[in-house]
CSV table of C-alpha atoms in Angstrom, one decimal:
chain,number,residue,atom,x,y,z
A,1,MET,CA,-86.8,-126.3,-135.3
A,2,ALA,CA,-90.1,-126.4,-137.1
A,3,THR,CA,-91.3,-129.9,-136.1
A,4,PRO,CA,-92.5,-130.3,-132.4
A,5,LEU,CA,-90.3,-132.6,-130.5
A,6,ARG,CA,-91.1,-135.3,-127.9
A,7,VAL,CA,-88.7,-134.6,-124.9
A,8,LEU,CA,-88.3,-136.5,-121.7
A,9,VAL,CA,-86.9,-134.6,-118.8
A,10,HIS,CA,-85.4,-136.8,-116.1
A,11,GLY,CA,-85.9,-134.9,-112.7
A,12,GLY,CA,-88.6,-132.4,-111.5
A,13,GLY,CA,-86.4,-129.9,-109.7
A,14,ILE,CA,-85.9,-126.3,-110.5
A,15,GLY,CA,-84.1,-126.8,-113.8
A,16,GLY,CA,-86.2,-129.7,-115.0
A,17,LEU,CA,-89.5,-127.9,-114.4
A,18,SER,CA,-88.1,-124.7,-116.0
A,19,LEU,CA,-87.1,-126.7,-119.1
A,20,ALA,CA,-90.6,-128.4,-119.2
A,21,THR,CA,-92.3,-125.1,-119.0
A,22,ALA,CA,-90.1,-123.4,-121.7
A,23,LEU,CA,-90.5,-126.4,-124.1
A,24,ALA,CA,-94.2,-127.0,-123.6
A,25,ARG,CA,-94.9,-123.4,-124.2
A,26,ARG,CA,-93.2,-123.7,-127.6
A,27,GLY,CA,-95.5,-126.6,-128.6
A,28,HIS,CA,-93.3,-129.5,-127.7
A,29,THR,CA,-94.5,-132.6,-126.0
A,30,VAL,CA,-92.8,-132.9,-122.6
A,31,GLU,CA,-92.9,-135.5,-119.9
A,32,VAL,CA,-91.1,-135.3,-116.7
A,33,ALA,CA,-90.0,-138.4,-114.9
A,34,GLU,CA,-89.7,-137.5,-111.1
A,35,LEU,CA,-88.6,-140.1,-108.5
A,36,ARG,CA,-90.4,-138.4,-105.7
A,37,ASP,CA,-94.2,-138.8,-105.2
A,38,ARG,CA,-94.7,-135.1,-105.4
A,39,LEU,CA,-93.2,-131.8,-106.5
A,40,ASP,CA,-91.9,-130.8,-103.0
A,41,ALA,CA,-88.4,-129.5,-102.3
A,42,LEU,CA,-86.1,-130.4,-99.4
A,43,GLY,CA,-84.1,-127.7,-97.7
A,44,VAL,CA,-85.0,-124.2,-96.6
A,45,GLY,CA,-84.8,-121.3,-99.1
A,46,ILE,CA,-82.6,-120.1,-102.0
A,47,ILE,CA,-81.6,-116.8,-103.5
A,48,GLN,CA,-82.7,-116.0,-107.0
A,49,PRO,CA,-80.2,-113.4,-108.3
A,50,SER,CA,-81.1,-111.1,-111.1
A,51,ASN,CA,-80.1,-113.5,-113.9
A,52,ALA,CA,-82.4,-116.2,-112.5
A,53,LEU,CA,-85.2,-113.7,-112.2
A,54,HIS,CA,-84.7,-112.8,-115.8
A,55,VAL,CA,-85.3,-116.4,-116.7
A,56,MET,CA,-88.5,-116.5,-114.5
A,57,ARG,CA,-89.7,-113.4,-116.4
A,58,GLU,CA,-89.1,-115.3,-119.7
A,59,LEU,CA,-91.1,-118.3,-118.3
A,60,GLY,CA,-93.9,-116.0,-117.2
A,61,VAL,CA,-93.6,-116.8,-113.4
A,62,LEU,CA,-91.6,-113.7,-112.2
A,63,ASP,CA,-94.6,-112.1,-110.5
A,64,ALA,CA,-95.5,-115.5,-108.8
A,65,CYS,CA,-91.9,-115.8,-107.4
A,66,LEU,CA,-91.9,-112.3,-106.1
A,67,GLU,CA,-95.3,-112.8,-104.5
A,68,VAL,CA,-94.3,-115.7,-102.3
A,69,GLY,CA,-90.7,-114.5,-101.7
A,70,PHE,CA,-88.8,-111.5,-100.5
A,71,GLU,CA,-87.3,-109.1,-103.1
A,72,TRP,CA,-84.0,-107.4,-102.0
A,73,GLU,CA,-81.3,-105.2,-103.4
A,74,VAL,CA,-78.4,-104.7,-101.0
A,75,LEU,CA,-75.9,-107.2,-99.5
A,76,THR,CA,-74.7,-106.2,-96.1
A,77,ILE,CA,-71.2,-107.5,-95.0
A,78,CYS,CA,-70.7,-107.6,-91.2
A,79,ASP,CA,-68.1,-108.5,-88.5
A,80,PRO,CA,-68.9,-111.5,-86.2
A,81,ALA,CA,-70.7,-109.1,-83.8
A,82,GLY,CA,-73.0,-108.0,-86.6
A,83,ASN,CA,-71.6,-104.5,-87.1
A,84,PRO,CA,-72.0,-103.5,-90.8
A,85,LEU,CA,-68.7,-103.2,-92.7
A,86,ALA,CA,-70.0,-102.7,-96.1
A,87,LYS,CA,-73.3,-102.4,-98.0
A,88,ILE,CA,-73.1,-103.5,-101.5
A,89,PRO,CA,-76.0,-102.7,-104.0
A,90,GLN,CA,-76.8,-105.6,-106.3
A,91,PRO,CA,-77.0,-105.2,-110.1
A,92,ARG,CA,-80.0,-105.9,-112.2
A,93,MET,CA,-80.3,-107.8,-115.6
A,94,ASP,CA,-82.2,-106.0,-118.2
A,95,GLY,CA,-84.7,-104.5,-115.8
A,96,ALA,CA,-85.3,-107.7,-113.8
A,97,PRO,CA,-85.2,-107.3,-109.9
A,98,ALA,CA,-81.9,-107.5,-108.2
A,99,ASN,CA,-82.5,-110.5,-105.9
A,100,ASN,CA,-85.4,-112.5,-104.5
A,101,GLY,CA,-85.3,-114.9,-101.5
A,102,ILE,CA,-87.7,-117.7,-101.8
A,103,PRO,CA,-88.6,-120.9,-99.8
A,104,ARG,CA,-87.7,-124.0,-102.0
A,105,PRO,CA,-91.2,-125.5,-101.5
A,106,ALA,CA,-92.8,-122.3,-102.7
A,107,LEU,CA,-90.5,-122.2,-105.9
A,108,ALA,CA,-91.3,-125.8,-106.5
A,109,GLU,CA,-95.2,-125.0,-106.4
A,110,VAL,CA,-94.7,-122.1,-108.8
A,111,LEU,CA,-92.8,-123.9,-111.3
A,112,GLY,CA,-94.8,-127.1,-111.1
A,113,ARG,CA,-98.0,-125.1,-111.7
A,114,ALA,CA,-96.3,-123.3,-114.6
A,115,ALA,CA,-95.2,-126.6,-116.2
A,116,ALA,CA,-98.8,-128.1,-115.9
A,117,GLU,CA,-100.4,-125.0,-117.4
A,118,ALA,CA,-98.0,-125.1,-120.3
A,119,GLY,CA,-99.0,-128.7,-121.0
A,120,ALA,CA,-96.1,-130.6,-119.7
A,121,THR,CA,-96.9,-134.0,-117.8
A,122,VAL,CA,-95.1,-135.1,-114.6
A,123,ARG,CA,-94.9,-138.8,-113.9
A,124,PHE,CA,-94.2,-139.3,-110.2
A,125,GLY,CA,-92.3,-142.2,-108.6
A,126,THR,CA,-90.4,-143.0,-111.8
A,127,THR,CA,-86.9,-143.1,-113.1
A,128,ILE,CA,-85.2,-144.4,-116.1
A,129,THR,CA,-84.3,-148.1,-116.1
A,130,GLU,CA,-83.4,-148.6,-119.6
A,131,LEU,CA,-82.2,-146.3,-122.4
A,132,ALA,CA,-81.2,-146.9,-126.0
A,133,ASP,CA,-80.2,-144.1,-128.4
A,134,ASP,CA,-80.1,-145.1,-132.1
A,135,GLY,CA,-79.2,-141.7,-133.4
A,136,ALA,CA,-82.7,-140.9,-134.7
A,137,GLY,CA,-84.4,-141.1,-131.3
A,138,VAL,CA,-84.2,-142.6,-127.8
A,139,ASP,CA,-86.2,-145.6,-126.6
A,140,VAL,CA,-86.7,-145.4,-122.8
A,141,THR,CA,-88.1,-147.8,-120.2
A,142,LEU,CA,-89.2,-146.2,-116.9
A,143,SER,CA,-89.3,-147.9,-113.5
A,144,ASP,CA,-93.0,-148.3,-113.6
A,145,GLY,CA,-92.6,-150.5,-116.7
A,146,SER,CA,-93.9,-147.9,-119.2
A,147,THR,CA,-91.9,-147.3,-122.5
A,148,GLY,CA,-91.6,-144.5,-125.0
A,149,ARG,CA,-89.5,-143.1,-127.7
A,150,TRP,CA,-88.2,-139.6,-127.4
A,151,ASP,CA,-86.4,-137.0,-129.7
A,152,LEU,CA,-84.4,-135.8,-126.7
A,153,VAL,CA,-83.8,-136.9,-123.1
A,154,VAL,CA,-82.4,-134.3,-120.7
A,155,GLY,CA,-81.1,-135.2,-117.1
A,156,PHE,CA,-81.8,-132.4,-114.6
A,157,ASP,CA,-81.5,-135.1,-111.9
A,158,GLY,CA,-79.0,-133.3,-109.6
A,159,ILE,CA,-75.5,-133.7,-108.3
A,160,GLY,CA,-75.9,-137.4,-107.7
A,161,SER,CA,-77.3,-137.8,-111.3
A,162,PRO,CA,-78.2,-141.5,-112.1
A,163,LEU,CA,-78.3,-140.4,-115.8
A,164,ARG,CA,-74.7,-139.1,-115.6
A,165,THR,CA,-73.5,-142.4,-114.2
A,166,ARG,CA,-75.4,-144.3,-117.1
A,167,LEU,CA,-73.6,-142.1,-119.6
A,168,TYR,CA,-70.1,-141.8,-118.2
A,169,GLY,CA,-69.7,-144.5,-115.5
A,170,ASP,CA,-67.9,-143.3,-112.4
A,171,ARG,CA,-65.8,-140.8,-114.1
A,172,TYR,CA,-67.5,-137.8,-112.6
A,173,ARG,CA,-68.5,-138.5,-109.1
A,174,PRO,CA,-69.3,-135.5,-106.8
A,175,GLU,CA,-66.0,-134.2,-105.3
A,176,TYR,CA,-66.4,-133.2,-101.6
A,177,THR,CA,-64.7,-129.9,-100.9
A,178,GLY,CA,-64.2,-130.4,-97.2
A,179,PHE,CA,-66.9,-128.0,-96.1
A,180,ALA,CA,-70.6,-128.3,-95.4
A,181,ASN,CA,-73.7,-126.1,-95.1
A,182,TRP,CA,-75.9,-125.8,-92.1
A,183,ARG,CA,-79.2,-124.1,-92.7
A,184,VAL,CA,-82.4,-123.5,-90.6
A,185,THR,CA,-85.5,-121.4,-91.2
A,186,VAL,CA,-86.2,-118.8,-88.5
A,187,PRO,CA,-88.4,-115.7,-88.0
A,188,ARG,CA,-87.2,-112.7,-90.1
A,189,GLN,CA,-85.7,-109.9,-88.1
A,190,ASP,CA,-86.8,-106.3,-89.0
A,191,GLY,CA,-83.3,-105.4,-89.8
A,192,VAL,CA,-82.7,-108.2,-92.3
A,193,GLN,CA,-83.9,-106.4,-95.6
A,194,GLY,CA,-81.4,-108.4,-97.7
A,195,VAL,CA,-78.7,-110.9,-97.2
A,196,VAL,CA,-76.6,-110.1,-94.2
A,197,MET,CA,-73.2,-111.9,-94.2
A,198,SER,CA,-71.0,-112.1,-91.1
A,199,THR,CA,-67.5,-113.4,-91.6
A,200,GLY,CA,-64.8,-114.5,-89.2
A,201,ASN,CA,-64.2,-116.6,-86.2
A,202,GLN,CA,-64.8,-120.5,-86.6
A,203,ALA,CA,-67.1,-120.4,-89.5
A,204,ALA,CA,-66.2,-119.4,-93.1
A,205,LYS,CA,-69.3,-117.2,-92.9
A,206,ALA,CA,-72.8,-117.0,-91.5
A,207,LEU,CA,-75.6,-115.6,-93.6
A,208,LEU,CA,-79.2,-114.3,-92.9
A,209,THR,CA,-81.3,-114.5,-96.0
A,210,PRO,CA,-84.9,-113.3,-96.1
A,211,ILE,CA,-87.2,-115.6,-97.9
A,212,THR,CA,-90.7,-114.2,-97.0
A,213,ASP,CA,-92.0,-111.2,-95.1
A,214,GLY,CA,-92.0,-113.3,-91.9
A,215,LEU,CA,-89.2,-115.8,-92.6
A,216,MET,CA,-85.4,-115.9,-93.2
A,217,TYR,CA,-82.9,-118.7,-93.1
A,218,LEU,CA,-79.7,-118.9,-91.1
A,219,GLY,CA,-76.9,-120.6,-93.1
A,220,ALA,CA,-73.3,-121.2,-92.0
A,221,VAL,CA,-70.4,-123.0,-93.7
A,222,PHE,CA,-67.8,-125.0,-91.7
A,223,ALA,CA,-65.0,-127.5,-92.4
A,224,GLU,CA,-66.3,-131.0,-91.7
A,225,ALA,CA,-65.0,-134.4,-92.1
A,226,GLU,CA,-66.5,-136.3,-95.1
A,227,ASP,CA,-68.1,-138.9,-92.9
A,228,PHE,CA,-69.5,-136.4,-90.3
A,229,ARG,CA,-73.3,-136.2,-89.9
A,230,PRO,CA,-75.2,-134.1,-87.3
A,231,ASP,CA,-76.4,-135.9,-84.2
A,232,PRO,CA,-80.1,-136.4,-84.9
A,233,GLU,CA,-80.8,-135.7,-81.2
A,234,ARG,CA,-78.7,-132.5,-80.9
A,235,ALA,CA,-78.1,-131.0,-84.4
A,236,HIS,CA,-79.4,-127.6,-83.2
A,237,GLU,CA,-76.9,-127.6,-80.3
A,238,GLN,CA,-74.0,-128.6,-82.7
A,239,LEU,CA,-74.9,-125.6,-84.9
A,240,ALA,CA,-75.0,-123.3,-82.0
A,241,GLU,CA,-71.5,-124.6,-80.8
A,242,ARG,CA,-70.0,-123.8,-84.2
A,243,LEU,CA,-71.5,-120.3,-84.2
A,244,ALA,CA,-70.5,-119.5,-80.7
A,245,GLY,CA,-68.2,-116.8,-81.7
A,246,PHE,CA,-70.9,-114.7,-83.5
A,247,SER,CA,-73.2,-112.3,-81.7
A,248,GLY,CA,-75.8,-109.7,-82.9
A,249,PRO,CA,-78.3,-110.9,-85.6
A,250,VAL,CA,-76.7,-114.4,-85.9
A,251,ALA,CA,-76.9,-115.0,-82.1
A,252,GLU,CA,-80.5,-113.8,-82.1
A,253,ALA,CA,-81.5,-116.1,-85.0
A,254,LEU,CA,-80.1,-119.0,-83.0
A,255,THR,CA,-82.5,-118.3,-80.1
A,256,HIS,CA,-85.1,-119.7,-82.4
A,257,VAL,CA,-83.4,-122.9,-83.2
A,258,THR,CA,-84.6,-125.1,-80.6
A,259,ALA,CA,-85.2,-128.5,-82.4
A,260,PRO,CA,-82.7,-130.8,-84.2
A,261,ASP,CA,-85.1,-131.7,-87.0
A,262,ALA,CA,-85.2,-128.1,-88.0
A,263,VAL,CA,-81.6,-128.1,-89.1
A,264,VAL,CA,-80.8,-129.0,-92.7
A,265,TYR,CA,-77.2,-130.2,-93.2
A,266,SER,CA,-75.5,-130.8,-96.7
A,267,ARG,CA,-71.9,-131.5,-97.7
A,268,ILE,CA,-70.6,-129.0,-100.3
A,269,SER,CA,-69.5,-131.0,-103.3
A,270,GLN,CA,-68.9,-130.1,-107.0
A,271,VAL,CA,-69.2,-132.0,-110.3
A,272,THR,CA,-67.4,-131.1,-113.5
A,273,VAL,CA,-68.2,-133.2,-116.5
A,274,GLU,CA,-65.3,-132.6,-118.6
A,275,GLU,CA,-66.5,-134.4,-121.7
A,276,PRO,CA,-69.4,-133.1,-123.7
A,277,TRP,CA,-72.6,-132.7,-121.7
A,278,HIS,CA,-74.6,-134.7,-124.3
A,279,VAL,CA,-74.0,-138.2,-125.7
A,280,GLY,CA,-76.1,-138.5,-128.9
A,281,ARG,CA,-79.6,-137.3,-127.9
A,282,VAL,CA,-79.2,-137.6,-124.2
A,283,ALA,CA,-77.9,-134.5,-122.3
A,284,LEU,CA,-77.1,-133.5,-118.9
A,285,ALA,CA,-77.8,-130.0,-117.4
A,286,GLY,CA,-77.7,-128.1,-114.1
A,287,ASP,CA,-76.0,-129.8,-111.2
A,288,ALA,CA,-75.9,-133.1,-113.1
A,289,ALA,CA,-73.3,-131.5,-115.4
A,290,HIS,CA,-71.6,-128.7,-113.5
A,291,ALA,CA,-72.5,-128.5,-109.7
A,292,SER,CA,-70.8,-125.6,-108.0
A,293,THR,CA,-70.2,-124.5,-104.4
A,294,PRO,CA,-72.8,-122.1,-103.2
A,295,HIS,CA,-70.5,-119.1,-102.7
A,296,LEU,CA,-71.9,-117.0,-105.7
A,297,ALA,CA,-75.5,-118.1,-105.0
A,298,GLN,CA,-75.7,-119.2,-108.7
A,299,GLY,CA,-76.4,-123.0,-108.6
A,300,ALA,CA,-80.1,-122.8,-109.4
A,301,ALA,CA,-79.5,-119.7,-111.6
A,302,MET,CA,-77.2,-121.8,-113.7
A,303,ALA,CA,-79.8,-124.5,-114.0
A,304,VAL,CA,-82.6,-122.3,-115.1
A,305,GLU,CA,-80.3,-120.6,-117.7
A,306,ASP,CA,-79.4,-124.0,-119.0
A,307,ALA,CA,-83.1,-124.7,-119.4
A,308,LEU,CA,-84.0,-121.5,-121.2
A,309,VAL,CA,-80.9,-121.5,-123.4
A,310,LEU,CA,-81.6,-125.2,-124.5
A,311,ALA,CA,-85.2,-124.2,-125.5
A,312,GLN,CA,-83.9,-121.3,-127.5
A,313,GLU,CA,-81.3,-123.4,-129.3
A,314,LEU,CA,-84.0,-126.0,-130.2
A,315,ASP,CA,-86.0,-123.1,-131.7
A,316,ALA,CA,-83.0,-122.0,-133.8
A,317,ALA,CA,-81.2,-125.3,-134.9
A,318,ALA,CA,-82.1,-127.5,-137.7
A,319,ASP,CA,-82.0,-130.7,-135.6
A,320,VAL,CA,-81.4,-131.9,-132.1
A,321,PRO,CA,-77.6,-132.6,-132.4
A,322,ALA,CA,-77.0,-129.2,-133.8
A,323,ALA,CA,-79.0,-127.6,-131.0
A,324,LEU,CA,-77.2,-129.5,-128.3
A,325,ALA,CA,-73.8,-128.5,-129.7
A,326,ALA,CA,-74.8,-124.8,-129.8
A,327,TRP,CA,-76.4,-125.0,-126.4
A,328,GLU,CA,-73.3,-126.3,-124.7
A,329,ALA,CA,-71.1,-123.8,-126.6
A,330,ARG,CA,-73.0,-121.0,-125.0
A,331,ARG,CA,-73.4,-122.5,-121.4
A,332,ARG,CA,-70.1,-124.2,-120.7
A,333,PRO,CA,-67.9,-121.0,-120.3
A,334,ARG,CA,-70.4,-119.4,-118.1
A,335,ALA,CA,-71.1,-122.3,-116.0
A,336,MET,CA,-67.3,-123.0,-115.6
A,337,PHE,CA,-66.7,-119.4,-114.6
A,338,VAL,CA,-69.2,-119.8,-111.9
A,339,GLN,CA,-67.8,-123.0,-110.7
A,340,SER,CA,-64.2,-121.9,-110.7
A,341,LEU,CA,-64.8,-118.6,-108.9
A,342,SER,CA,-67.2,-120.2,-106.4
A,343,ARG,CA,-64.5,-122.7,-105.4
A,344,ALA,CA,-61.8,-120.0,-105.3
A,345,VAL,CA,-64.0,-117.8,-103.0
A,346,LEU,CA,-64.5,-120.9,-100.7
A,347,LYS,CA,-60.7,-121.4,-100.5
A,348,GLN,CA,-60.1,-117.7,-99.8
A,349,GLU,CA,-62.7,-117.5,-97.0
A,350,THR,CA,-61.4,-120.7,-95.3
A,351,GLY,CA,-57.6,-119.9,-95.7
A,352,SER,CA,-57.1,-122.7,-98.1
A,353,ALA,CA,-54.3,-122.6,-100.7
A,354,THR,CA,-55.3,-121.2,-104.0
A,355,THR,CA,-53.9,-121.7,-107.5
A,356,PRO,CA,-52.5,-118.9,-109.7
A,357,GLU,CA,-55.6,-119.3,-111.9
A,358,GLU,CA,-57.9,-119.0,-108.8
A,359,ASP,CA,-55.9,-115.8,-107.7
A,360,GLU,CA,-56.7,-114.2,-111.0
A,361,LEU,CA,-60.4,-115.1,-110.6
A,362,LEU,CA,-60.4,-113.7,-107.0
A,363,LYS,CA,-59.4,-110.3,-108.4
A,364,ILE,CA,-62.9,-110.3,-110.0
A,365,GLY,CA,-64.5,-110.9,-106.6
A,366,ILE,CA,-68.1,-111.6,-105.7
A,367,PRO,CA,-69.3,-107.9,-106.5
A,368,GLY,CA,-67.5,-108.2,-109.9
A,369,ALA,CA,-69.0,-111.6,-110.6
A,370,ALA,CA,-72.5,-110.3,-109.9
A,371,HIS,CA,-71.9,-107.6,-112.6
A,372,VAL,CA,-70.5,-110.2,-115.1
A,373,LEU,CA,-73.6,-112.5,-114.5
A,374,VAL,CA,-76.1,-109.8,-115.4
A,375,LYS,CA,-74.8,-109.8,-118.9
A,376,PRO,CA,-76.7,-112.0,-121.5
A,377,TYR,CA,-76.5,-115.7,-120.9
């Protein structure tokens, strides 16, 4: 598209900042409306698989991510005692590293700095309160009372997306899977040179993921009632109770979990917007459109792919509607593959019934999916 656009990004998370950087570097005027008062990130750390790192390289921030993270190449599968059962080398996408573990706050800082250097503006403490799309542009009022007219509005506002509710009502609420994630940051053990996944006993799995030279996070997935919340006074004890059947590296990691406020608990839900992800000049991306369970470690990767591909399609198309149509045609099959296989793996690991379609997907498996996802996005 030859004419620079005015783009409003709703949400300053991983996907939103990636889009802001990609578009601002292409000469577009980009503003990010972020409800929080700073670019911080809740949670512990995440895995950046090779396809996500390929996007980071395209955005010019790969080296910065590797500098503050922990690069790794081999997934180790263990029994509950921590005895290795298999070591699985991870594939690379077009020369990008295989994987990087990174603290979420560090990644937010890297992406926020990149967006600012590219020329994007972040407006903190703001959200969309009014929106009117007349076909030629979108008039927006923000919660601080400011108004503006935009060529495109993109919602990277997460699984609970207010923009999704504005566009589709309650048709696409998050669907709770019946399982939840417990995560906590602990000192990295010397033997944890990549993700170490222990399976069996009471938990679907427990993972140790290195995120810096000195830190890793312990993550575990359990079946939990939808209304369950950890006791704020003894969340660390509840996590230890659930992991009682594990020994070795998992048990060693637990010795460092001594305070309840160190434990991060999140229900595992998914969202599938079955209608087009864009209504006129307003689009949804990342978890707002297609949130998955974390079993392929691809949630953030799908968001940053969404961002880069949208920037590419805006380069190539004659107008915004054509770009949005082309973008979704490229992204939907890949995002739905990740969502479907991730949910099937969750069911398999927890002994839940799977459909015939899920059984076919499970023949691909996690290693197979890793090889599929290092193909062009």
